[in-house]
mmCIF file of C-alpha atoms in Angstrom:
data_model
loop_
_atom_site.group_PDB
_atom_site.id
_atom_site.type_symbol
_atom_site.label_atom_id
_atom_site.label_comp_id
_atom_site.label_asym_id
_atom_site.label_seq_id
_atom_site.Cartn_x
_atom_site.Cartn_y
_atom_site.Cartn_z
ATOM 1 C CA MET O 1 0.000 0.000 0.000
ATOM 2 C CA SER O 2 1.230 3.452 -0.903
ATOM 3 C CA ARG O 3 0.971 6.432 1.440
ATOM 4 C CA ILE O 4 2.409 9.172 -0.752
ATOM 5 C CA GLY O 5 0.742 12.508 -0.009
ATOM 6 C CA ASN O 6 -1.463 11.184 2.778
ATOM 7 C CA LYS O 7 -1.894 13.392 5.816
ATOM 8 C CA PRO O 8 -3.211 11.437 8.804
ATOM 9 C CA ILE O 9 -6.439 12.722 10.359
ATOM 10 C CA GLU O 10 -6.311 13.360 14.103
ATOM 11 C CA ILE O 11 -9.519 12.220 15.791
ATOM 12 C CA PRO O 12 -10.406 14.536 18.713
ATOM 13 C CA ALA O 13 -11.633 13.256 22.070
ATOM 14 C CA GLY O 14 -15.343 12.472 22.105
ATOM 15 C CA VAL O 15 -15.405 11.439 18.432
ATOM 16 C CA THR O 16 -15.688 7.804 17.386
ATOM 17 C CA VAL O 17 -15.038 6.470 13.888
ATOM 18 C CA ASP O 18 -16.474 3.115 12.754
ATOM 19 C CA VAL O 19 -15.027 1.664 9.566
ATOM 20 C CA ALA O 20 -16.858 -1.021 7.599
ATOM 21 C CA PRO O 21 -16.098 -2.128 4.040
ATOM 22 C CA GLY O 22 -17.245 0.733 1.809
ATOM 23 C CA ARG O 23 -18.728 2.765 4.676
ATOM 24 C CA VAL O 24 -17.447 5.129 7.377
ATOM 25 C CA THR O 25 -19.552 6.370 10.306
ATOM 26 C CA VAL O 26 -18.373 9.268 12.475
ATOM 27 C CA ASN O 27 -20.066 10.014 15.815
ATOM 28 C CA GLY O 28 -19.423 13.209 17.756
ATOM 29 C CA PRO O 29 -20.921 15.777 20.104
ATOM 30 C CA LYS O 30 -22.969 17.463 17.335
ATOM 31 C CA GLY O 31 -24.337 14.304 15.709
ATOM 32 C CA GLU O 32 -23.583 11.358 13.457
ATOM 33 C CA LEU O 33 -22.565 11.222 9.789
ATOM 34 C CA THR O 34 -22.313 8.188 7.510
ATOM 35 C CA GLN O 35 -20.635 8.141 4.102
ATOM 36 C CA GLU O 36 -20.373 5.482 1.423
ATOM 37 C CA LEU O 37 -16.790 5.322 0.138
ATOM 38 C CA SER O 38 -14.819 3.298 -2.383
ATOM 39 C CA ARG O 39 -13.939 -0.230 -1.262
ATOM 40 C CA ASP O 40 -10.506 0.125 -2.907
ATOM 41 C CA MET O 41 -9.219 2.515 -0.232
ATOM 42 C CA GLU O 42 -7.867 1.037 2.983
ATOM 43 C CA ILE O 43 -8.926 3.038 6.053
ATOM 44 C CA LYS O 44 -7.220 2.373 9.398
ATOM 45 C CA VAL O 45 -7.808 3.881 12.843
ATOM 46 C CA ASP O 46 -4.869 3.548 15.296
ATOM 47 C CA ASP O 47 -4.568 5.443 18.612
ATOM 48 C CA GLY O 48 -6.815 8.358 17.601
ATOM 49 C CA VAL O 49 -5.234 8.774 14.150
ATOM 50 C CA LEU O 50 -7.010 7.791 10.947
ATOM 51 C CA THR O 51 -5.029 7.022 7.796
ATOM 52 C CA VAL O 52 -6.183 6.320 4.257
ATOM 53 C CA ALA O 53 -4.030 4.218 1.926
ATOM 54 C CA ARG O 54 -4.422 3.447 -1.783
ATOM 55 C CA PRO O 55 -3.641 0.111 -3.447
ATOM 56 C CA THR O 56 -1.745 1.485 -6.486
ATOM 57 C CA ASP O 57 -0.423 4.758 -7.874
ATOM 58 C CA ARG O 58 -2.807 4.733 -10.844
ATOM 59 C CA GLY O 59 -4.569 8.026 -11.518
ATOM 60 C CA GLU O 60 -8.017 6.878 -10.424
ATOM 61 C CA HIS O 61 -6.684 5.506 -7.125
ATOM 62 C CA ARG O 62 -4.742 8.702 -6.467
ATOM 63 C CA ALA O 63 -7.894 10.760 -7.049
ATOM 64 C CA LEU O 64 -10.020 8.486 -4.850
ATOM 65 C CA HIS O 65 -7.335 8.624 -2.161
ATOM 66 C CA GLY O 66 -7.542 12.410 -1.826
ATOM 67 C CA LEU O 67 -11.339 12.415 -2.086
ATOM 68 C CA THR O 68 -11.716 9.761 0.608
ATOM 69 C CA ARG O 69 -9.350 11.569 2.961
ATOM 70 C CA SER O 70 -11.128 14.916 2.439
ATOM 71 C CA LEU O 71 -14.591 13.442 2.971
ATOM 72 C CA ILE O 72 -13.572 11.775 6.233
ATOM 73 C CA ALA O 73 -11.759 14.917 7.457
ATOM 74 C CA ASN O 74 -14.898 16.996 6.727
ATOM 75 C CA MET O 75 -17.045 14.477 8.611
ATOM 76 C CA VAL O 76 -14.773 14.680 11.680
ATOM 77 C CA GLU O 77 -14.769 18.502 11.492
ATOM 78 C CA GLY O 78 -18.559 18.572 11.099
ATOM 79 C CA VAL O 79 -19.393 16.438 14.131
ATOM 80 C CA THR O 80 -16.990 18.429 16.332
ATOM 81 C CA ASN O 81 -17.429 22.061 15.203
ATOM 82 C CA GLY O 82 -20.051 22.087 12.446
ATOM 83 C CA PHE O 83 -20.093 24.229 9.320
ATOM 84 C CA GLU O 84 -21.766 27.505 8.417
ATOM 85 C CA LYS O 85 -22.303 29.650 5.332
ATOM 86 C CA ARG O 86 -23.196 33.319 5.589
ATOM 87 C CA LEU O 87 -25.401 35.013 3.000
ATOM 88 C CA GLN O 88 -26.113 38.730 2.581
ATOM 89 C CA ILE O 89 -29.158 40.257 0.957
ATOM 90 C CA GLN O 90 -28.788 43.588 -0.843
ATOM 91 C CA GLY O 91 -31.581 45.601 -2.378
ATOM 92 C CA VAL O 92 -34.312 48.004 -1.310
ATOM 93 C CA GLY O 93 -37.070 46.033 0.412
ATOM 94 C CA TYR O 94 -35.180 42.729 0.229
ATOM 95 C CA ARG O 95 -35.143 40.914 3.568
ATOM 96 C CA ALA O 96 -35.301 37.545 5.286
ATOM 97 C CA LYS O 97 -37.297 36.354 8.266
ATOM 98 C CA ALA O 98 -36.926 33.085 10.191
ATOM 99 C CA GLN O 99 -40.171 31.197 10.822
ATOM 100 C CA GLY O 100 -39.406 28.154 12.933
ATOM 101 C CA LYS O 101 -37.341 25.751 10.794
ATOM 102 C CA ALA O 102 -38.209 27.676 7.613
ATOM 103 C CA LEU O 103 -37.083 30.921 6.037
ATOM 104 C CA GLU O 104 -39.296 33.566 4.431
ATOM 105 C CA LEU O 105 -37.545 35.739 1.862
ATOM 106 C CA SER O 106 -38.859 38.990 0.380
ATOM 107 C CA LEU O 107 -36.832 39.380 -2.806
ATOM 108 C CA GLY O 108 -38.826 41.796 -4.929
ATOM 109 C CA PHE O 109 -41.287 39.230 -6.257
ATOM 110 C CA SER O 110 -45.054 39.632 -5.911
ATOM 111 C CA HIS O 111 -45.008 36.848 -3.313
ATOM 112 C CA PRO O 112 -42.678 35.815 -0.474
ATOM 113 C CA VAL O 113 -40.323 32.909 -1.134
ATOM 114 C CA ASN O 114 -40.434 30.174 1.516
ATOM 115 C CA VAL O 115 -37.443 27.877 2.024
ATOM 116 C CA LYS O 116 -37.785 24.847 4.297
ATOM 117 C CA ALA O 117 -34.696 23.662 6.136
ATOM 118 C CA PRO O 118 -33.611 20.134 5.219
ATOM 119 C CA GLU O 119 -33.003 17.655 8.027
ATOM 120 C CA GLY O 120 -29.834 18.655 9.893
ATOM 121 C CA ILE O 121 -29.810 22.308 8.747
ATOM 122 C CA ASP O 122 -30.609 25.352 10.904
ATOM 123 C CA PHE O 123 -31.230 28.907 9.733
ATOM 124 C CA GLU O 124 -30.352 31.985 11.761
ATOM 125 C CA VAL O 125 -31.313 35.539 10.789
ATOM 126 C CA PRO O 126 -29.399 37.990 13.042
ATOM 127 C CA GLN O 127 -30.442 40.930 10.813
ATOM 128 C CA PRO O 128 -33.100 41.115 8.098
ATOM 129 C CA THR O 129 -30.335 41.276 5.464
ATOM 130 C CA GLU O 130 -28.160 38.441 6.782
ATOM 131 C CA ILE O 131 -28.735 34.670 6.758
ATOM 132 C CA ILE O 132 -26.569 32.044 8.455
ATOM 133 C CA VAL O 133 -26.947 28.416 7.325
ATOM 134 C CA ARG O 134 -25.558 25.911 9.880
ATOM 135 C CA GLY O 135 -25.199 22.145 9.963
ATOM 136 C CA ILE O 136 -22.784 19.246 10.426
ATOM 137 C CA ASP O 137 -22.734 18.042 6.797
ATOM 138 C CA LYS O 138 -20.496 20.361 4.727
ATOM 139 C CA GLN O 139 -22.058 19.314 1.431
ATOM 140 C CA LEU O 140 -25.626 19.861 2.660
ATOM 141 C CA VAL O 141 -24.780 23.294 4.135
ATOM 142 C CA GLY O 142 -23.258 24.433 0.836
ATOM 143 C CA GLU O 143 -26.129 23.005 -1.212
ATOM 144 C CA THR O 144 -28.754 24.730 0.959
ATOM 145 C CA ALA O 145 -26.922 28.072 0.774
ATOM 146 C CA ALA O 146 -26.684 27.719 -3.015
ATOM 147 C CA GLN O 147 -30.423 26.993 -3.267
ATOM 148 C CA ILE O 148 -31.231 30.139 -1.256
ATOM 149 C CA ARG O 149 -28.894 32.200 -3.457
ATOM 150 C CA ARG O 150 -30.478 30.729 -6.610
ATOM 151 C CA HIS O 151 -33.808 32.484 -5.851
ATOM 152 C CA ARG O 152 -32.250 35.893 -6.624
ATOM 153 C CA PRO O 153 -28.535 35.819 -7.552
ATOM 154 C CA PRO O 154 -26.737 39.170 -7.474
ATOM 155 C CA GLU O 155 -27.152 41.094 -10.706
ATOM 156 C CA PRO O 156 -24.171 42.971 -12.179
ATOM 157 C CA TYR O 157 -25.708 46.453 -12.677
ATOM 158 C CA LYS O 158 -26.965 47.434 -9.233
ATOM 159 C CA GLY O 159 -25.649 44.485 -7.204
ATOM 160 C CA LYS O 160 -29.091 43.575 -5.866
ATOM 161 C CA GLY O 161 -29.767 40.011 -4.774
ATOM 162 C CA VAL O 162 -28.555 37.275 -2.439
ATOM 163 C CA ARG O 163 -24.793 36.751 -2.257
ATOM 164 C CA TYR O 164 -22.301 34.911 -0.103
ATOM 165 C CA ALA O 165 -20.782 37.126 2.592
ATOM 166 C CA ASP O 166 -17.300 36.926 1.059
ATOM 167 C CA GLU O 167 -18.443 37.114 -2.582
ATOM 168 C CA GLN O 168 -17.266 39.955 -4.786
ATOM 169 C CA VAL O 169 -19.824 40.913 -7.452
ATOM 170 C CA ARG O 170 -18.302 42.402 -10.592
ATOM 171 C CA ARG O 171 -20.303 45.463 -11.521
ATOM 172 C CA LYS O 172 -21.010 46.574 -15.074
ATOM 173 C CA VAL O 173 -21.188 50.214 -16.115
ATOM 174 C CA GLY O 174 -24.526 50.111 -17.934
ATOM 175 C CA LYS O 175 -25.795 52.320 -20.761
ATOM 176 C CA ARG O 176 -24.191 55.654 -21.511
ATOM 177 C CA ALA O 177 -25.792 58.533 -23.378
#
């Protein structure tokens, strides 16, 4: 087995990792995550350190090696600290309001847009123009934030719409006389 380029994953106290053929389950203080992984990769847990090894140096095994290691590292990070994405709303009259596990968005349409939180996702609205999406599954947090942004992406002329907090919107000049 080759270990070239493999960084071992430190497993913090309070987190347990169960490895079965083709499946990894990570349990922690914030919850439990399970992921189906390639059976080609060899995953070992020794003394609080998890290592992933690949059978050959072929291109597909090298790619699967990095993917497997990243997925497991994100699972460990998620059950210990969790993930969050911050969204900002810009535009006159554009705002968000939390309603239980759902989100009501006023984005300039003739009707409010309602977004239900998937299982494992929480919305927080500290200000009417700011949305925080939290959860333990990194992929689900990003997907939910992208779905909210998709309702009204930022437009290039006035910059109105829903954007990520760290997103830079390139502005266009517009018509000139």
